[in-house]
Amino acid sequence: MGAEQATLVLIKPDGLKKSLTGNILTRLSETKLEIVAAKIAKVSKELATQHYVHLQDKPFFEELICYLMGELHSRRKVMAMVYWGEDAINKVRALAGATNPEEADPVSIRGAYGRITTKGVYENVIHASSNEQEAQREIQLWFGPDEIIVDLYPSKEIIAKEVKQRVWVK
Ligand code: IDP
Ligand code: MG
């Protein structure tokens, strides 16, 4: 029995554009893991760059950032989720399949729905954290503590003065 873990899952812009959200969530529900955070997020260049910071020296980096920002799919958004439970990281990675969608098991999410563009971008529909350190870094990048319904990592309360925020007009 593995320990309980959290993992970040992103449905990338190609997944949203191809109306695959339902299919992907159904596949992920096979894991019996719990969703403890979820949102649709706009992806700024800063966020995309931070997310893939470890790949910044790769020749495909600029294209990859454009892809995650939704510039290839006229949708500047992704669906971000935190899945939580026993052995979550490996369970989600196994369902996601290999990075290269042409090499991924055809019944995996990437194997079934991914493609390589003529420019060589791996449009592989889903992101999943690959180890606990990466999961913590990524979850803390995409979510604040109040957006997650379990306490995953140490947090603190602060009283922020003069923070600019948008509220509803009433
Ligand atoms: P992963 O998503 O399976 O963890 P990473 O090596 O972390 O794979 O790469 C992040 C993303 O960068 C991949 O999901 C894919 O979209 C893209 N990518 C990775 N390797 C290549 C490549 O060799 N060519 C084009 N795109 C790539
Ligand atoms: Mg990775």
mmCIF file of C-alpha atoms and ligand atoms in Angstrom:
data_model
loop_
_atom_site.group_PDB
_atom_site.id
_atom_site.type_symbol
_atom_site.label_atom_id
_atom_site.label_comp_id
_atom_site.label_asym_id
_atom_site.label_seq_id
_atom_site.Cartn_x
_atom_site.Cartn_y
_atom_site.Cartn_z
ATOM 1 C CA MET A 1 0.000 0.000 0.000
ATOM 2 C CA GLY A 2 1.457 3.345 -1.045
ATOM 3 C CA ALA A 3 1.078 6.537 0.937
ATOM 4 C CA GLU A 4 -1.544 9.164 0.213
ATOM 5 C CA GLN A 5 -0.333 11.732 -2.265
ATOM 6 C CA ALA A 6 -1.563 14.736 -4.195
ATOM 7 C CA THR A 7 -0.917 15.293 -7.892
ATOM 8 C CA LEU A 8 -1.607 18.156 -10.269
ATOM 9 C CA VAL A 9 -3.622 17.369 -13.385
ATOM 10 C CA LEU A 10 -4.123 19.856 -16.195
ATOM 11 C CA ILE A 11 -6.472 19.306 -19.098
ATOM 12 C CA LYS A 12 -4.459 21.212 -21.677
ATOM 13 C CA PRO A 13 -6.034 23.557 -24.273
ATOM 14 C CA ASP A 14 -6.241 20.813 -26.938
ATOM 15 C CA GLY A 15 -8.219 18.641 -24.518
ATOM 16 C CA LEU A 16 -10.687 21.465 -23.873
ATOM 17 C CA LYS A 17 -10.986 22.394 -27.547
ATOM 18 C CA LYS A 18 -11.636 18.778 -28.540
ATOM 19 C CA SER A 19 -14.427 18.509 -25.919
ATOM 20 C CA LEU A 20 -12.562 15.785 -24.090
ATOM 21 C CA THR A 21 -13.148 17.035 -20.538
ATOM 22 C CA GLY A 22 -15.865 14.491 -19.778
ATOM 23 C CA ASN A 23 -13.940 11.599 -21.313
ATOM 24 C CA ILE A 24 -10.783 12.487 -19.406
ATOM 25 C CA LEU A 25 -12.586 12.877 -16.067
ATOM 26 C CA THR A 26 -14.304 9.540 -16.627
ATOM 27 C CA ARG A 27 -10.962 7.855 -17.320
ATOM 28 C CA LEU A 28 -9.443 9.486 -14.222
ATOM 29 C CA SER A 29 -12.341 8.300 -12.072
ATOM 30 C CA GLU A 30 -11.085 4.729 -12.674
ATOM 31 C CA THR A 31 -8.317 5.562 -10.188
ATOM 32 C CA LYS A 32 -10.868 6.064 -7.355
ATOM 33 C CA LEU A 33 -8.845 9.106 -6.329
ATOM 34 C CA GLU A 34 -10.556 12.170 -4.899
ATOM 35 C CA ILE A 35 -10.637 15.581 -6.591
ATOM 36 C CA VAL A 36 -9.727 18.081 -3.875
ATOM 37 C CA ALA A 37 -9.401 21.214 -6.043
ATOM 38 C CA ALA A 38 -10.561 22.206 -9.517
ATOM 39 C CA LYS A 39 -10.827 25.326 -11.632
ATOM 40 C CA ILE A 40 -10.674 26.704 -15.137
ATOM 41 C CA ALA A 41 -7.580 28.891 -15.277
ATOM 42 C CA LYS A 42 -6.341 31.490 -17.718
ATOM 43 C CA VAL A 43 -2.678 30.820 -18.384
ATOM 44 C CA SER A 44 -0.364 33.824 -18.464
ATOM 45 C CA LYS A 45 3.079 33.611 -20.025
ATOM 46 C CA GLU A 46 4.574 33.804 -16.520
ATOM 47 C CA LEU A 47 2.490 30.888 -15.269
ATOM 48 C CA ALA A 48 3.252 28.739 -18.333
ATOM 49 C CA THR A 49 6.957 29.542 -18.066
ATOM 50 C CA GLN A 50 7.034 28.723 -14.360
ATOM 51 C CA HIS A 51 5.146 25.495 -14.941
ATOM 52 C CA TYR A 52 7.681 24.282 -17.513
ATOM 53 C CA VAL A 53 10.728 26.074 -16.087
ATOM 54 C CA HIS A 54 12.757 22.828 -16.024
ATOM 55 C CA LEU A 55 12.398 22.577 -19.836
ATOM 56 C CA GLN A 56 13.523 26.110 -20.661
ATOM 57 C CA ASP A 57 16.645 24.949 -22.520
ATOM 58 C CA LYS A 58 14.739 22.587 -24.818
ATOM 59 C CA PRO A 59 14.372 23.526 -28.501
ATOM 60 C CA PHE A 60 10.577 23.173 -28.269
ATOM 61 C CA PHE A 61 10.226 25.440 -25.195
ATOM 62 C CA GLU A 62 8.715 28.519 -26.908
ATOM 63 C CA GLU A 63 6.165 26.386 -28.767
ATOM 64 C CA LEU A 64 5.364 24.536 -25.563
ATOM 65 C CA ILE A 65 4.637 27.786 -23.721
ATOM 66 C CA CYS A 66 2.361 28.951 -26.575
ATOM 67 C CA TYR A 67 0.608 25.578 -26.463
ATOM 68 C CA LEU A 68 -0.029 25.698 -22.693
ATOM 69 C CA MET A 69 -1.225 29.314 -22.978
ATOM 70 C CA GLY A 70 -3.829 28.182 -25.513
ATOM 71 C CA GLU A 71 -2.438 30.177 -28.413
ATOM 72 C CA LEU A 72 -2.604 27.181 -30.743
ATOM 73 C CA HIS A 73 -6.256 26.525 -29.879
ATOM 74 C CA SER A 74 -7.779 30.013 -29.644
ATOM 75 C CA ARG A 75 -8.631 29.228 -26.021
ATOM 76 C CA ARG A 76 -6.539 30.770 -23.328
ATOM 77 C CA LYS A 77 -7.490 28.351 -20.624
ATOM 78 C CA VAL A 78 -6.804 25.006 -19.037
ATOM 79 C CA MET A 79 -8.680 22.974 -16.430
ATOM 80 C CA ALA A 80 -6.513 22.518 -13.354
ATOM 81 C CA MET A 81 -7.233 19.890 -10.715
ATOM 82 C CA VAL A 82 -5.643 18.285 -7.703
ATOM 83 C CA TYR A 83 -6.251 14.560 -7.329
ATOM 84 C CA TRP A 84 -5.567 13.041 -3.937
ATOM 85 C CA GLY A 85 -5.290 9.521 -2.570
ATOM 86 C CA GLU A 86 -3.105 6.467 -2.350
ATOM 87 C CA ASP A 87 -0.302 6.388 -4.912
ATOM 88 C CA ALA A 88 -2.004 9.230 -6.812
ATOM 89 C CA ILE A 89 1.036 10.269 -8.839
ATOM 90 C CA ASN A 90 1.725 6.900 -10.433
ATOM 91 C CA LYS A 91 -1.950 6.071 -10.906
ATOM 92 C CA VAL A 92 -2.597 9.247 -12.888
ATOM 93 C CA ARG A 93 0.670 8.979 -14.857
ATOM 94 C CA ALA A 94 -0.215 5.403 -15.838
ATOM 95 C CA LEU A 95 -3.620 6.454 -17.154
ATOM 96 C CA ALA A 96 -2.117 9.490 -18.919
ATOM 97 C CA GLY A 97 0.420 7.403 -20.840
ATOM 98 C CA ALA A 98 3.816 8.264 -22.295
ATOM 99 C CA THR A 99 4.857 11.852 -23.084
ATOM 100 C CA ASN A 100 5.037 11.202 -26.831
ATOM 101 C CA PRO A 101 1.426 10.509 -27.849
ATOM 102 C CA GLU A 102 2.570 8.377 -30.796
ATOM 103 C CA GLU A 103 4.463 6.109 -28.418
ATOM 104 C CA ALA A 104 1.850 6.104 -25.670
ATOM 105 C CA ASP A 105 -0.248 2.994 -25.081
ATOM 106 C CA PRO A 106 -3.253 3.432 -27.416
ATOM 107 C CA VAL A 107 -5.697 2.933 -24.535
ATOM 108 C CA SER A 108 -4.023 5.608 -22.395
ATOM 109 C CA ILE A 109 -5.438 9.157 -22.477
ATOM 110 C CA ARG A 110 -2.496 10.490 -24.478
ATOM 111 C CA GLY A 111 -2.438 7.465 -26.764
ATOM 112 C CA ALA A 112 -6.139 7.781 -27.501
ATOM 113 C CA TYR A 113 -6.404 11.562 -27.893
ATOM 114 C CA GLY A 114 -2.933 13.092 -28.382
ATOM 115 C CA ARG A 115 -1.109 14.010 -31.574
ATOM 116 C CA ILE A 116 2.141 15.545 -32.759
ATOM 117 C CA THR A 117 1.609 18.722 -34.751
ATOM 118 C CA THR A 118 3.379 19.346 -38.051
ATOM 119 C CA LYS A 119 5.609 21.769 -36.083
ATOM 120 C CA GLY A 120 6.590 18.948 -33.744
ATOM 121 C CA VAL A 121 4.669 19.992 -30.607
ATOM 122 C CA TYR A 122 3.457 17.065 -28.563
ATOM 123 C CA GLU A 123 -0.210 17.927 -28.051
ATOM 124 C CA ASN A 124 -0.838 15.308 -25.432
ATOM 125 C CA VAL A 125 -4.086 16.571 -23.886
ATOM 126 C CA ILE A 126 -3.163 16.246 -20.220
ATOM 127 C CA HIS A 127 -0.437 17.137 -17.750
ATOM 128 C CA ALA A 128 0.227 15.010 -14.669
ATOM 129 C CA SER A 129 2.936 15.555 -12.032
ATOM 130 C CA SER A 130 5.692 12.964 -12.152
ATOM 131 C CA ASN A 131 6.954 12.881 -8.539
ATOM 132 C CA GLU A 132 6.113 14.270 -5.095
ATOM 133 C CA GLN A 133 8.517 17.192 -5.274
ATOM 134 C CA GLU A 134 7.178 18.229 -8.674
ATOM 135 C CA ALA A 135 3.593 17.784 -7.468
ATOM 136 C CA GLN A 136 4.137 20.101 -4.490
ATOM 137 C CA ARG A 137 5.821 22.753 -6.620
ATOM 138 C CA GLU A 138 3.102 22.588 -9.276
ATOM 139 C CA ILE A 139 0.142 22.502 -6.876
ATOM 140 C CA GLN A 140 1.538 25.535 -5.048
ATOM 141 C CA LEU A 141 2.010 27.291 -8.399
ATOM 142 C CA TRP A 142 -1.560 26.722 -9.613
ATOM 143 C CA PHE A 143 -3.556 26.842 -6.345
ATOM 144 C CA GLY A 144 -3.628 28.777 -3.105
ATOM 145 C CA PRO A 145 -4.297 26.926 0.179
ATOM 146 C CA ASP A 146 -7.911 28.156 0.358
ATOM 147 C CA GLU A 147 -8.706 26.626 -3.040
ATOM 148 C CA ILE A 148 -7.906 23.090 -1.879
ATOM 149 C CA ILE A 149 -10.304 21.313 0.480
ATOM 150 C CA VAL A 150 -7.627 19.335 2.356
ATOM 151 C CA ASP A 151 -4.470 20.585 4.099
ATOM 152 C CA LEU A 152 -1.690 19.366 1.841
ATOM 153 C CA TYR A 153 1.230 21.563 2.822
ATOM 154 C CA PRO A 154 1.986 23.968 5.669
ATOM 155 C CA SER A 155 0.187 27.295 5.247
ATOM 156 C CA LYS A 156 -0.315 30.409 7.350
ATOM 157 C CA GLU A 157 -2.935 33.105 7.702
ATOM 158 C CA ILE A 158 -1.936 36.666 7.016
ATOM 159 C CA ILE A 159 -3.915 39.881 7.142
ATOM 160 C CA ALA A 160 -3.210 41.540 3.832
ATOM 161 C CA LYS A 161 -3.738 45.279 3.803
ATOM 162 C CA GLU A 162 -4.452 47.219 0.639
ATOM 163 C CA VAL A 163 -4.489 44.184 -1.607
ATOM 164 C CA LYS A 164 -6.086 45.047 -4.951
ATOM 165 C CA GLN A 165 -8.813 42.560 -5.723
ATOM 166 C CA ARG A 166 -11.915 42.358 -7.930
ATOM 167 C CA VAL A 167 -15.282 41.932 -6.206
ATOM 168 C CA TRP A 168 -18.856 41.698 -7.481
ATOM 169 C CA VAL A 169 -20.781 44.957 -8.029
ATOM 170 C CA LYS A 170 -23.887 44.836 -5.824
HETATM 171 P P1 IDP B 1 5.432 14.856 -19.286
HETATM 172 O O1 IDP B 1 4.324 15.838 -19.652
HETATM 173 O O2 IDP B 1 5.119 13.459 -19.729
HETATM 174 O O3 IDP B 1 5.813 14.936 -17.819
HETATM 175 P P2 IDP B 1 7.824 16.424 -19.878
HETATM 176 O O4 IDP B 1 9.154 15.880 -20.278
HETATM 177 O O5 IDP B 1 7.669 16.997 -18.507
HETATM 178 O O6 IDP B 1 6.733 15.273 -20.129
HETATM 179 O O7 IDP B 1 7.439 17.497 -20.974
HETATM 180 C C1 IDP B 1 6.408 18.429 -20.757
HETATM 181 C C2 IDP B 1 5.611 18.596 -22.037
HETATM 182 O O8 IDP B 1 6.472 19.101 -23.074
HETATM 183 C C3 IDP B 1 5.049 17.305 -22.612
HETATM 184 O O9 IDP B 1 3.844 16.922 -22.010
HETATM 185 C C4 IDP B 1 4.876 17.668 -24.073
HETATM 186 O O10 IDP B 1 3.686 18.454 -24.275
HETATM 187 C C5 IDP B 1 6.091 18.547 -24.325
HETATM 188 N N1 IDP B 1 7.239 17.781 -24.839
HETATM 189 C C6 IDP B 1 8.064 16.980 -24.125
HETATM 190 N N2 IDP B 1 9.029 16.443 -24.897
HETATM 191 C C7 IDP B 1 8.823 16.935 -26.127
HETATM 192 C C8 IDP B 1 9.511 16.761 -27.395
HETATM 193 O O11 IDP B 1 10.510 16.034 -27.510
HETATM 194 N N3 IDP B 1 8.992 17.431 -28.464
HETATM 195 C C9 IDP B 1 7.897 18.242 -28.377
HETATM 196 N N4 IDP B 1 7.230 18.435 -27.219
HETATM 197 C C10 IDP B 1 7.674 17.794 -26.108
HETATM 198 MG MG MG B 2 6.646 16.485 -16.759
#
